PDB file of C-alpha atoms in Angstrom:
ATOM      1  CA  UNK A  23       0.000   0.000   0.000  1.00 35.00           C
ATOM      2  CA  UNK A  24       1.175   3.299  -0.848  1.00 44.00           C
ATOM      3  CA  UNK A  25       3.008   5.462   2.249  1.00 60.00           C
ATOM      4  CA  UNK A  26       3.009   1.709   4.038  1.00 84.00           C
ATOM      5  CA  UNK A  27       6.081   0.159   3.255  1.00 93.00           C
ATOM      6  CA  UNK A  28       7.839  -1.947   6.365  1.00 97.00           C
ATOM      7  CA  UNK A  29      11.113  -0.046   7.093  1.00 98.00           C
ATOM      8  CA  UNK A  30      13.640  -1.873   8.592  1.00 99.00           C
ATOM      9  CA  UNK A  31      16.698  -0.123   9.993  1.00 99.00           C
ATOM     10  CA  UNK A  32      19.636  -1.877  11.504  1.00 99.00           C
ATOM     11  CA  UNK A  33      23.428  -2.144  10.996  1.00 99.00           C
ATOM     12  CA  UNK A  34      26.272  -3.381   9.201  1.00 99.00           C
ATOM     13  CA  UNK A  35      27.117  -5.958  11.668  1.00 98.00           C
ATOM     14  CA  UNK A  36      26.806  -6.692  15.796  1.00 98.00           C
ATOM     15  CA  UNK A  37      29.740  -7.969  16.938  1.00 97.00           C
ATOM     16  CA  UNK A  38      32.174  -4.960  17.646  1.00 97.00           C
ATOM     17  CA  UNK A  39      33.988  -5.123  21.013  1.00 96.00           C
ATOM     18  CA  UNK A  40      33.804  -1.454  20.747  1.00 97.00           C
ATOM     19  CA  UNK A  41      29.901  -2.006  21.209  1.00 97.00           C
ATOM     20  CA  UNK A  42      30.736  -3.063  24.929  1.00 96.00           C
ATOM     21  CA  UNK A  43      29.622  -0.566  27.918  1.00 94.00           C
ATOM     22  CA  UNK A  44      27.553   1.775  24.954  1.00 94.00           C
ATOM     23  CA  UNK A  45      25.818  -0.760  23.316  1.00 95.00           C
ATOM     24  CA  UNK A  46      26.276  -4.606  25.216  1.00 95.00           C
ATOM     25  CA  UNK A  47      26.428  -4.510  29.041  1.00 93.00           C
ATOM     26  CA  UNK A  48      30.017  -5.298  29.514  1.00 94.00           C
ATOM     27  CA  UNK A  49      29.854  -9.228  30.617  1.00 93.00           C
ATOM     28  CA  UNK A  50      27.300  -9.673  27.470  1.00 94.00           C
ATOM     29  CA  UNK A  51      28.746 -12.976  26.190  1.00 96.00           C
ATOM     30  CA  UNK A  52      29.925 -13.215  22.410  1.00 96.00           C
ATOM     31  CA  UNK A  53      27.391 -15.816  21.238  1.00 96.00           C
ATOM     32  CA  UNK A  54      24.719 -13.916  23.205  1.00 97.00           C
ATOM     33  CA  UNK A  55      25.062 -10.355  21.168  1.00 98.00           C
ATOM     34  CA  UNK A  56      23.032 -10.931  18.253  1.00 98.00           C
ATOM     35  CA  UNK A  57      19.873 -12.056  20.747  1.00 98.00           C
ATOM     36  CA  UNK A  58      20.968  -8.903  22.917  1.00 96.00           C
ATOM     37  CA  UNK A  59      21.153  -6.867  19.608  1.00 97.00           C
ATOM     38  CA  UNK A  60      17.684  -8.653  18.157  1.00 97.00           C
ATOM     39  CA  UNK A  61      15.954  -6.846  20.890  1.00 96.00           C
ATOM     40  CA  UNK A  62      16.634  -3.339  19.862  1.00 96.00           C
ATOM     41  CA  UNK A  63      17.116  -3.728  15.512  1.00 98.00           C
ATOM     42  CA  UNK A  64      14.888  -6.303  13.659  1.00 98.00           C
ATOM     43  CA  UNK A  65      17.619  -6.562  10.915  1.00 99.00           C
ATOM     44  CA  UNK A  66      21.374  -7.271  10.752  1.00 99.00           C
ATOM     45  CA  UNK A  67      23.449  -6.677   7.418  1.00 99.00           C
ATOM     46  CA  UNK A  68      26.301  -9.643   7.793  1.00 99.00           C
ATOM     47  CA  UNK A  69      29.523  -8.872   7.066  1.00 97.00           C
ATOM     48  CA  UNK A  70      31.421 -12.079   7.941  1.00 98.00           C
ATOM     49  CA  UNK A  71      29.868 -13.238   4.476  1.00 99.00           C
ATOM     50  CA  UNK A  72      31.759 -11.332   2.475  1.00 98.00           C
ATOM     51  CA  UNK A  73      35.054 -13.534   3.262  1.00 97.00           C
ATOM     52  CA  UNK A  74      33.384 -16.627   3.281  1.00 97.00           C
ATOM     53  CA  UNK A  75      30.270 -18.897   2.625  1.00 98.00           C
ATOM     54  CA  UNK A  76      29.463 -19.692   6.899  1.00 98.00           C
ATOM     55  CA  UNK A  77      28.919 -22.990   7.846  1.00 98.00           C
ATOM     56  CA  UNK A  78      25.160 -24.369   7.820  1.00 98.00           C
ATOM     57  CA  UNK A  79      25.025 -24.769  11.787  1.00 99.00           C
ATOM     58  CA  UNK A  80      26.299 -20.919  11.969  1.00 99.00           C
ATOM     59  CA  UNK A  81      23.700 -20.444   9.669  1.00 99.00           C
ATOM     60  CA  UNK A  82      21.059 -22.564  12.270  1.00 99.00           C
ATOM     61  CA  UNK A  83      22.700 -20.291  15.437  1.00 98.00           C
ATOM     62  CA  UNK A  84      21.758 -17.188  13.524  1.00 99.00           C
ATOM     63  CA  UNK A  85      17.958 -18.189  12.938  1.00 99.00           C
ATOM     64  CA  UNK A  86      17.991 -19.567  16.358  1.00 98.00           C
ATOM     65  CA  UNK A  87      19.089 -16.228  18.160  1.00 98.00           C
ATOM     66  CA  UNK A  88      17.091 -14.204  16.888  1.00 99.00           C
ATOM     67  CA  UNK A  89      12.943 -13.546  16.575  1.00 98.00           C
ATOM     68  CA  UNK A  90      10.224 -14.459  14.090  1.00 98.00           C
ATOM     69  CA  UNK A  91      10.223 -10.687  12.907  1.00 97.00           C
ATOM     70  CA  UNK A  92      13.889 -10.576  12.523  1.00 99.00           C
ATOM     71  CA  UNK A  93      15.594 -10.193   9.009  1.00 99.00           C
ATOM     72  CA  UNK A  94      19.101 -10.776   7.478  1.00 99.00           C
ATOM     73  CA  UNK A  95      20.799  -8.833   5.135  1.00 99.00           C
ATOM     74  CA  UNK A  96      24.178 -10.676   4.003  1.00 99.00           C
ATOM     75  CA  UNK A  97      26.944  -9.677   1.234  1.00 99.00           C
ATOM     76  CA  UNK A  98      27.276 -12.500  -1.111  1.00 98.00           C
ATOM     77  CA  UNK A  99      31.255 -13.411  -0.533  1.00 98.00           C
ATOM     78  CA  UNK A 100      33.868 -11.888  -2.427  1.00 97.00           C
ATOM     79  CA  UNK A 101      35.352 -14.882  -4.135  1.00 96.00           C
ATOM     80  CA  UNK A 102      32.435 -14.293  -6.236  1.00 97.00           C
ATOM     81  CA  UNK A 103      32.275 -10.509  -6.599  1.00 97.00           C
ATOM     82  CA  UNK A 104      36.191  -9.856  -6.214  1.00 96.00           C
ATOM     83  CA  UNK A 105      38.318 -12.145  -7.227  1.00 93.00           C
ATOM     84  CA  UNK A 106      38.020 -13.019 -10.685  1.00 84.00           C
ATOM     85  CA  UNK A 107      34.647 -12.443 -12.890  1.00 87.00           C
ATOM     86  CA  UNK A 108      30.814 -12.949 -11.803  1.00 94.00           C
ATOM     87  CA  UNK A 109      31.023 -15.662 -13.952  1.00 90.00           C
ATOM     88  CA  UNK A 110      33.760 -17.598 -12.677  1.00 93.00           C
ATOM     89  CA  UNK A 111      32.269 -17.386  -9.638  1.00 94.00           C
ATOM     90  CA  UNK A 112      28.634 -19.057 -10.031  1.00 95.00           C
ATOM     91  CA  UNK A 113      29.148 -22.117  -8.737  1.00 95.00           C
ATOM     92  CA  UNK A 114      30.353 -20.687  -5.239  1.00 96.00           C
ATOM     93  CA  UNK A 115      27.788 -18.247  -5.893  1.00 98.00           C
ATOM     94  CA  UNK A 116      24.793 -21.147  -5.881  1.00 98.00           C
ATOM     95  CA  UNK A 117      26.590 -23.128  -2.741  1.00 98.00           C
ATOM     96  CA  UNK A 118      26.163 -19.448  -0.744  1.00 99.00           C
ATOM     97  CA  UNK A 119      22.536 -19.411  -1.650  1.00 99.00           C
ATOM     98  CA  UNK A 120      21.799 -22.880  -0.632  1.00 99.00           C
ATOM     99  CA  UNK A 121      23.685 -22.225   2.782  1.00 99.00           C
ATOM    100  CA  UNK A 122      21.968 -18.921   3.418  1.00 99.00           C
ATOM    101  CA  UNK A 123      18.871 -20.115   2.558  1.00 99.00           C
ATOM    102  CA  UNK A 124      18.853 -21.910   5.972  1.00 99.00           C
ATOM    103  CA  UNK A 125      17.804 -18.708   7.417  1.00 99.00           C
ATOM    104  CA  UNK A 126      14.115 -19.292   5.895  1.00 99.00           C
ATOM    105  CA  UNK A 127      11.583 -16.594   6.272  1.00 98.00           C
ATOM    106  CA  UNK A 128      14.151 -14.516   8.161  1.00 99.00           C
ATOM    107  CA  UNK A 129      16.224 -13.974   4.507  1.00 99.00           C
ATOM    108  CA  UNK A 130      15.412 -10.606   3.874  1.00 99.00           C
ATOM    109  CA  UNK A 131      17.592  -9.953   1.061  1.00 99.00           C
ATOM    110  CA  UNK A 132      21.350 -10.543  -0.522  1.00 99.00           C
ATOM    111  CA  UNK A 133      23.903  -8.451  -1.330  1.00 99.00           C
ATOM    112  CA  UNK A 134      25.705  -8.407  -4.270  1.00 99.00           C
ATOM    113  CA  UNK A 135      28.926  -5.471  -3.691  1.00 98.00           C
ATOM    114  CA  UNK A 136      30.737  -5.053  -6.888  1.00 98.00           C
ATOM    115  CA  UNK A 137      34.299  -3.724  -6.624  1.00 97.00           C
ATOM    116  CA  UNK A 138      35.545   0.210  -7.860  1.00 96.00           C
ATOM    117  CA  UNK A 139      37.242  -1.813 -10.535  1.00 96.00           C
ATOM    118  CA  UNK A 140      34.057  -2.991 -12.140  1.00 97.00           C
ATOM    119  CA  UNK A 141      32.870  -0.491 -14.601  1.00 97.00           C
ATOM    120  CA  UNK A 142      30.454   0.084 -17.008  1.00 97.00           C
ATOM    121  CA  UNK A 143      32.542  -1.825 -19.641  1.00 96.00           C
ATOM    122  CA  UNK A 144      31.026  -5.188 -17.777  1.00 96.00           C
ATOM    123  CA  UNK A 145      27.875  -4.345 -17.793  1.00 97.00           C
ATOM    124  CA  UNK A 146      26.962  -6.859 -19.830  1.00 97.00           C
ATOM    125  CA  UNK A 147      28.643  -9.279 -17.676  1.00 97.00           C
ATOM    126  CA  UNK A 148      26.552  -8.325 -14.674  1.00 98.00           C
ATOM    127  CA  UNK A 149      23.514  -8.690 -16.778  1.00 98.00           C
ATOM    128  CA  UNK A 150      24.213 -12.371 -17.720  1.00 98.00           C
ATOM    129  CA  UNK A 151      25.077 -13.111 -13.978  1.00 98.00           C
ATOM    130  CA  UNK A 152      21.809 -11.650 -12.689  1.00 98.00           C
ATOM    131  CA  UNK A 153      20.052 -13.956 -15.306  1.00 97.00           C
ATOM    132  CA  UNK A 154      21.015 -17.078 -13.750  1.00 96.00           C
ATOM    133  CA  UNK A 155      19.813 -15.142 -10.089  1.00 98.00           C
ATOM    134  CA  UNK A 156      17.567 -17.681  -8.271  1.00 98.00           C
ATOM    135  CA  UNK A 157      13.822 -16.534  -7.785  1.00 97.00           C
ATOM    136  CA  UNK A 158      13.241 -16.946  -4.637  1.00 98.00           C
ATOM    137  CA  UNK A 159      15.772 -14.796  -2.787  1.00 99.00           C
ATOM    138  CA  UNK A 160      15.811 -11.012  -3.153  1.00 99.00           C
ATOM    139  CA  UNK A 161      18.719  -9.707  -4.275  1.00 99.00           C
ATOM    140  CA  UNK A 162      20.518  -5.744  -4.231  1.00 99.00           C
ATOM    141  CA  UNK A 163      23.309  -4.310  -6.355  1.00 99.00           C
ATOM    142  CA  UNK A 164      25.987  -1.871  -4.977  1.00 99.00           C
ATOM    143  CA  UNK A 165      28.049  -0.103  -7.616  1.00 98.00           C
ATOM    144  CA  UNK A 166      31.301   1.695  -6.499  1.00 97.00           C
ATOM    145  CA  UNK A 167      32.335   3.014  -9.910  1.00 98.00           C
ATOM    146  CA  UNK A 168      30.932   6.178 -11.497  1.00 98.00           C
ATOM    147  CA  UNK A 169      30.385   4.816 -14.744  1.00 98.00           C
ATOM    148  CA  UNK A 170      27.997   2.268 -13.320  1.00 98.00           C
ATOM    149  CA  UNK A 171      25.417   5.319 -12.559  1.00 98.00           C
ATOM    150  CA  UNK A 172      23.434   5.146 -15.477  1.00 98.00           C
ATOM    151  CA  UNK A 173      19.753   4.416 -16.861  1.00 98.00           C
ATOM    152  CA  UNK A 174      21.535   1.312 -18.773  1.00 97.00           C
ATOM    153  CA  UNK A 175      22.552  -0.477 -15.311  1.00 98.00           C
ATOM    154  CA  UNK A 176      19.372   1.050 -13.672  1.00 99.00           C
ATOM    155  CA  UNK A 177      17.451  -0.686 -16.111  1.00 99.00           C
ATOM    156  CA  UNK A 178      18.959  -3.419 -16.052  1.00 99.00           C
ATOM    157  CA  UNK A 179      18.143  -3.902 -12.906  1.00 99.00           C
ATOM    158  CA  UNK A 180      14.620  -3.528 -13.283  1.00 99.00           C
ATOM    159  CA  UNK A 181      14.605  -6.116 -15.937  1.00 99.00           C
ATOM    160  CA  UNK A 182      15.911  -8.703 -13.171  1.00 99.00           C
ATOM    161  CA  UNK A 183      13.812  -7.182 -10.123  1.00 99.00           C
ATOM    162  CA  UNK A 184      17.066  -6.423  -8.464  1.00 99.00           C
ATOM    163  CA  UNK A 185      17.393  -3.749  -5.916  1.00 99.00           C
ATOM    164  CA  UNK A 186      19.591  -0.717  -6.520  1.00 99.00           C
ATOM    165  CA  UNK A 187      21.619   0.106  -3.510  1.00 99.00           C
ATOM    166  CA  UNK A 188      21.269   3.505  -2.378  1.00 99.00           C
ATOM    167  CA  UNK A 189      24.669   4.461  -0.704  1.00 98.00           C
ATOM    168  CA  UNK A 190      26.035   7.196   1.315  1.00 97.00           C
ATOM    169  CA  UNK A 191      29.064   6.879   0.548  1.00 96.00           C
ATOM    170  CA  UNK A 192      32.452   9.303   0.803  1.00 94.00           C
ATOM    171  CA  UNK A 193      33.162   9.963  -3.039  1.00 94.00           C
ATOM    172  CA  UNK A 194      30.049   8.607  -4.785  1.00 97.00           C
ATOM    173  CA  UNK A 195      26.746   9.856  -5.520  1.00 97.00           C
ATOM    174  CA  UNK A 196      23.611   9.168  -3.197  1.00 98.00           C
ATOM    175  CA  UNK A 197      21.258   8.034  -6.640  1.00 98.00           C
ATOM    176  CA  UNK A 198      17.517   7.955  -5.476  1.00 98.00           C
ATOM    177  CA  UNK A 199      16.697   4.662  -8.048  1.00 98.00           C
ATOM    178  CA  UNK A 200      14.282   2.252  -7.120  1.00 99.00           C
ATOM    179  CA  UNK A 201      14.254  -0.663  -9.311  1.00 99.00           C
ATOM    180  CA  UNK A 202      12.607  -3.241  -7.328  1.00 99.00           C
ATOM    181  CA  UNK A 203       9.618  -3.655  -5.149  1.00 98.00           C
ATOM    182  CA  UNK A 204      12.051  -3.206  -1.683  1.00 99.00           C
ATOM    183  CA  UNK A 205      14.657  -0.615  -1.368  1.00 99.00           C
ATOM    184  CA  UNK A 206      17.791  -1.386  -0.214  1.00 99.00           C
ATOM    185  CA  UNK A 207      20.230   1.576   1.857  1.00 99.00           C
ATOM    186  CA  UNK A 208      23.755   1.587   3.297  1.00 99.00           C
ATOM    187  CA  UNK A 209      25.240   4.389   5.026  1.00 99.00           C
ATOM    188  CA  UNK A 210      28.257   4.176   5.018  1.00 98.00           C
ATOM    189  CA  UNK A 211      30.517   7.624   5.164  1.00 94.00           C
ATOM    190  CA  UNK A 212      34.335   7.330   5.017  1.00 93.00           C
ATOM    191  CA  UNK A 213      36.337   4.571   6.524  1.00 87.00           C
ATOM    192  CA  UNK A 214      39.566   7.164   6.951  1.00 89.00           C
ATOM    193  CA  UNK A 215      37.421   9.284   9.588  1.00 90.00           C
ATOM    194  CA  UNK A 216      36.538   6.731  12.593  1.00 92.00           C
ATOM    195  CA  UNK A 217      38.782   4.506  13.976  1.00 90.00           C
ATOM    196  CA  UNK A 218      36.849   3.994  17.320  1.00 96.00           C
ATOM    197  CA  UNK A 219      33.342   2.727  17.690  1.00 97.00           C
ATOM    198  CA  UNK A 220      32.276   3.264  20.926  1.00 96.00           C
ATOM    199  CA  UNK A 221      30.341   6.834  20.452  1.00 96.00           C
ATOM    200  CA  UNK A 222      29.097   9.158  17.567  1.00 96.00           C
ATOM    201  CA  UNK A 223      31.878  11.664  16.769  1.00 96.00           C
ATOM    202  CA  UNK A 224      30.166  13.331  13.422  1.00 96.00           C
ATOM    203  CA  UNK A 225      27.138  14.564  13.670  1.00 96.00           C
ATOM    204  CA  UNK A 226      24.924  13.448  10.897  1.00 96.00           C
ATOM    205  CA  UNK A 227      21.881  15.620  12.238  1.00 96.00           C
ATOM    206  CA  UNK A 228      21.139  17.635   8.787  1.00 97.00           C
ATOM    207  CA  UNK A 229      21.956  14.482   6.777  1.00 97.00           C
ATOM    208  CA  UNK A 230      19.349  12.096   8.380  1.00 98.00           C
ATOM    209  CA  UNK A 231      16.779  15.095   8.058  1.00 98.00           C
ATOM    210  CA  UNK A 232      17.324  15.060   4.327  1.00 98.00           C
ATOM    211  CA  UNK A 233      17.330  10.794   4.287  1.00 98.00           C
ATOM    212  CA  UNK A 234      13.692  11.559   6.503  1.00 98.00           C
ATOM    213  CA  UNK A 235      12.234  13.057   3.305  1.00 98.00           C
ATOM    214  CA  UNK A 236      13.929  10.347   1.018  1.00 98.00           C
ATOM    215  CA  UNK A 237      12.355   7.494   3.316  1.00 98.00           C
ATOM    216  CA  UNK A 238       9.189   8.935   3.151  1.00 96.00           C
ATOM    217  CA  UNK A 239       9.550   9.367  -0.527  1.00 97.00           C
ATOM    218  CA  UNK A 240      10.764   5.786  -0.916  1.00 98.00           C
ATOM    219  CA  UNK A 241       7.916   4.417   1.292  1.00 97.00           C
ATOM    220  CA  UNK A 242       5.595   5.630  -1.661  1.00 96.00           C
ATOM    221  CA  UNK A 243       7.230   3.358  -4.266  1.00 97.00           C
ATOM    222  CA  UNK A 244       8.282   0.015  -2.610  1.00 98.00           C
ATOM    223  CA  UNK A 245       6.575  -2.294  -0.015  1.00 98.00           C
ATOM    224  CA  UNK A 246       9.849  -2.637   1.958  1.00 98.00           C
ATOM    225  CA  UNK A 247      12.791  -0.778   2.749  1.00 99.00           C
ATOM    226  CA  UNK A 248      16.247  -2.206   4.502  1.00 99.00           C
ATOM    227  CA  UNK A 249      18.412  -0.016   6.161  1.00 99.00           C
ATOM    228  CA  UNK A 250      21.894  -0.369   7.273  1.00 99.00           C
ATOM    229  CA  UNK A 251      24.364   2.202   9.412  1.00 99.00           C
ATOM    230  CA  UNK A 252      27.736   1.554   9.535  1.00 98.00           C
ATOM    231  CA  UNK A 253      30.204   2.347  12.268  1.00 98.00           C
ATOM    232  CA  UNK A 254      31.950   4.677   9.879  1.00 97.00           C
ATOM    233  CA  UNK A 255      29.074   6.396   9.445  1.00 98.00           C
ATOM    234  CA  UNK A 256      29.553   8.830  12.460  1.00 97.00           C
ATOM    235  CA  UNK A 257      31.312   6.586  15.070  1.00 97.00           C
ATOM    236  CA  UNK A 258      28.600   4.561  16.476  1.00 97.00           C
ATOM    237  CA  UNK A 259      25.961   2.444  14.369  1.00 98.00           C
ATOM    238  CA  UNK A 260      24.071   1.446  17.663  1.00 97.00           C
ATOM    239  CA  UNK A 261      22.943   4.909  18.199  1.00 96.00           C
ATOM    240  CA  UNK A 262      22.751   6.574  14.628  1.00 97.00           C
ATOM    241  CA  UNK A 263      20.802   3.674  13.806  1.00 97.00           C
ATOM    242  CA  UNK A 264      18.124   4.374  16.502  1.00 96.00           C
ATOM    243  CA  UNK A 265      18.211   8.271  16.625  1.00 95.00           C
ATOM    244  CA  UNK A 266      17.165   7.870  12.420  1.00 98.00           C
ATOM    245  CA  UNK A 267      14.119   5.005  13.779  1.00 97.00           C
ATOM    246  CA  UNK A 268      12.783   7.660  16.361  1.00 95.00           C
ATOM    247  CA  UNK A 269      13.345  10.304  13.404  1.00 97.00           C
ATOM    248  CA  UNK A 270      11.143   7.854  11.080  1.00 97.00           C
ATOM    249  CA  UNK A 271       8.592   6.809  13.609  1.00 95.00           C
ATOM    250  CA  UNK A 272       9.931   3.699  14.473  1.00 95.00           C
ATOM    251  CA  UNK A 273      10.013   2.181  18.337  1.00 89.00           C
ATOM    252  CA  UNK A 274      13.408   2.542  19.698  1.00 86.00           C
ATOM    253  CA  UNK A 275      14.228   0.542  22.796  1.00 78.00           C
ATOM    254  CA  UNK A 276      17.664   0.788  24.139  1.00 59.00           C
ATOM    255  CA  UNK A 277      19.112   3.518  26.539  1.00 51.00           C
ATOM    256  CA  UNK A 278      22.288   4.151  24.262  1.00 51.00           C
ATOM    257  CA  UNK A 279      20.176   6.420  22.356  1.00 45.00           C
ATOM    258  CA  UNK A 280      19.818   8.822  24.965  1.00 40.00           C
ATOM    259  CA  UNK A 281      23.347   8.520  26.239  1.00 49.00           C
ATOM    260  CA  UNK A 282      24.674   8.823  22.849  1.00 49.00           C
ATOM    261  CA  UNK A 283      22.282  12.073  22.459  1.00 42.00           C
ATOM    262  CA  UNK A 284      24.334  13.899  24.840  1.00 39.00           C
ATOM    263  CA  UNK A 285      27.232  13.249  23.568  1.00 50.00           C
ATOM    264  CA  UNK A 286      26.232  14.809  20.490  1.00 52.00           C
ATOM    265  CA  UNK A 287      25.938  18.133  22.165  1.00 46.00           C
ATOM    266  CA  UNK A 288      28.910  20.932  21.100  1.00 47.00           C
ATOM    267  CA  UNK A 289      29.791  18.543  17.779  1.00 53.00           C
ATOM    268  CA  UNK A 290      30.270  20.776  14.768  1.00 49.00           C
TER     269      UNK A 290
END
């Protein structure tokens, strides 16, 4: 329905050691964070993917940790997007779909992160790779190449019902394309200005006012929308993450966000 799109917001990973005393109470065991972080976010983006297809019983943990509601984002691993061509890579490609698709209902969607070395000029070997994409997992594209900005690729994706990622990203364009029925968001800022993860130290205040108006904008074409803050972003995921739910109208549970609010106060 139009204005009702499910947003889910959540971040690029949970397990930060960083996290502990903000985020985690400080004895929070390691294979209890993703419960502990299930209770505030009802979506992950996993990382660990990207370096590796996980084992089926880490897959079982995951689905067991976490509630019904609860959805995964995970980055499809980079033996198939980095490390030689998309189409060298299929049949690792098809083994990481079979292993994620352990996750059942709780597989929101996967991502597929091409490298700032893929360019336009392999276009057309994206498009044969996203024809052989299986049907019944939702996939999003994240371009980190200029070229790749353009109604050929958008298009493209629309023709395979793939989403377009919408990135805030140091260096890139933020391009407003929705080319699936879901939209799919990273923010990610620049990896060179936050080494520690433990509170916001950028204040993203006018920036999540102007991603308010694109949500709501966004919430008029798609049914759902998946959301991810990374640490990078302005220091703390945790917090960003729920100051832009409260922002959207979403229920925000966790105390961080308040503590985190004050330590906003006298950023530039």
């Amino acid at each position: 329905m139009a204005g009702q799109a499910h947003v889910h917001i959540g971040c690029c990973g949970w397990h930060y050691d960083d996290w502990r005393g903000p985020f985690y109470e400080n004895d929070t065991d390691p294979d209890q964070e993703l419960g502990s972080y299930a209770i505030t976010f009802d979506t992950v983006e996993i990382d660990s993917t990207f370096y590796g297809i996980p084992l089926a019983t880490t897959v079982h943990q995951w689905y067991q940790r976490t509630p019904a509601r609860f959805r995964f984002a995970a980055k499809v691993p980079r033996s198939v997007t980095h490390e030689g061509s998309l189409a060298e890579g299929v049949r690792e490609f098809r083994a990481f779909c079979t292993v994620m698709r352990g996750l059942g209902q709780k597989l929101g969607v996967l991502l597929i992160q091409l490298p700032p070395s893929f360019t336009v000029q392999s276009a057309g070997v994206l498009d044969d790779f996203l024809d052989q994409l299986p049907t019944d997992i939702r996939f999003a594209v994240e371009v980190r190449h200029r070229s790749l900005f353009t109604g050929e690729v958008y298009d493209m994706l629309r023709h395979h019902r793939v989403a377009w990622v919408i990135s805030d990203i140091t260096g890139l364009p933020i391009a407003e394309e929705v080319t699936a029925d879901f939209s799919y968001i990273r923010w990610m800022g620049n990896r060179d200005d936050v080494r520690v993860f433990d509170r916001e130290t950028i204040n993203r205040s006018a920036e999540l006012v102007a991603w308010r108006e694109r949500i709501i904008a966004l919430r008029e074409q798609v049914s759902e929308i998946f959301g991810y803050f990374n640490n990078h972003y302005s220091g703390h995921a945790p917090a960003t993450a729920q100051r832009f739910k409260e922002m959207i109208g979403l229920p925000t549970t966790r105390r961080t966000l308040w503590r985190q609010a004050s330590l906003l106060d006298g950023l530039p």
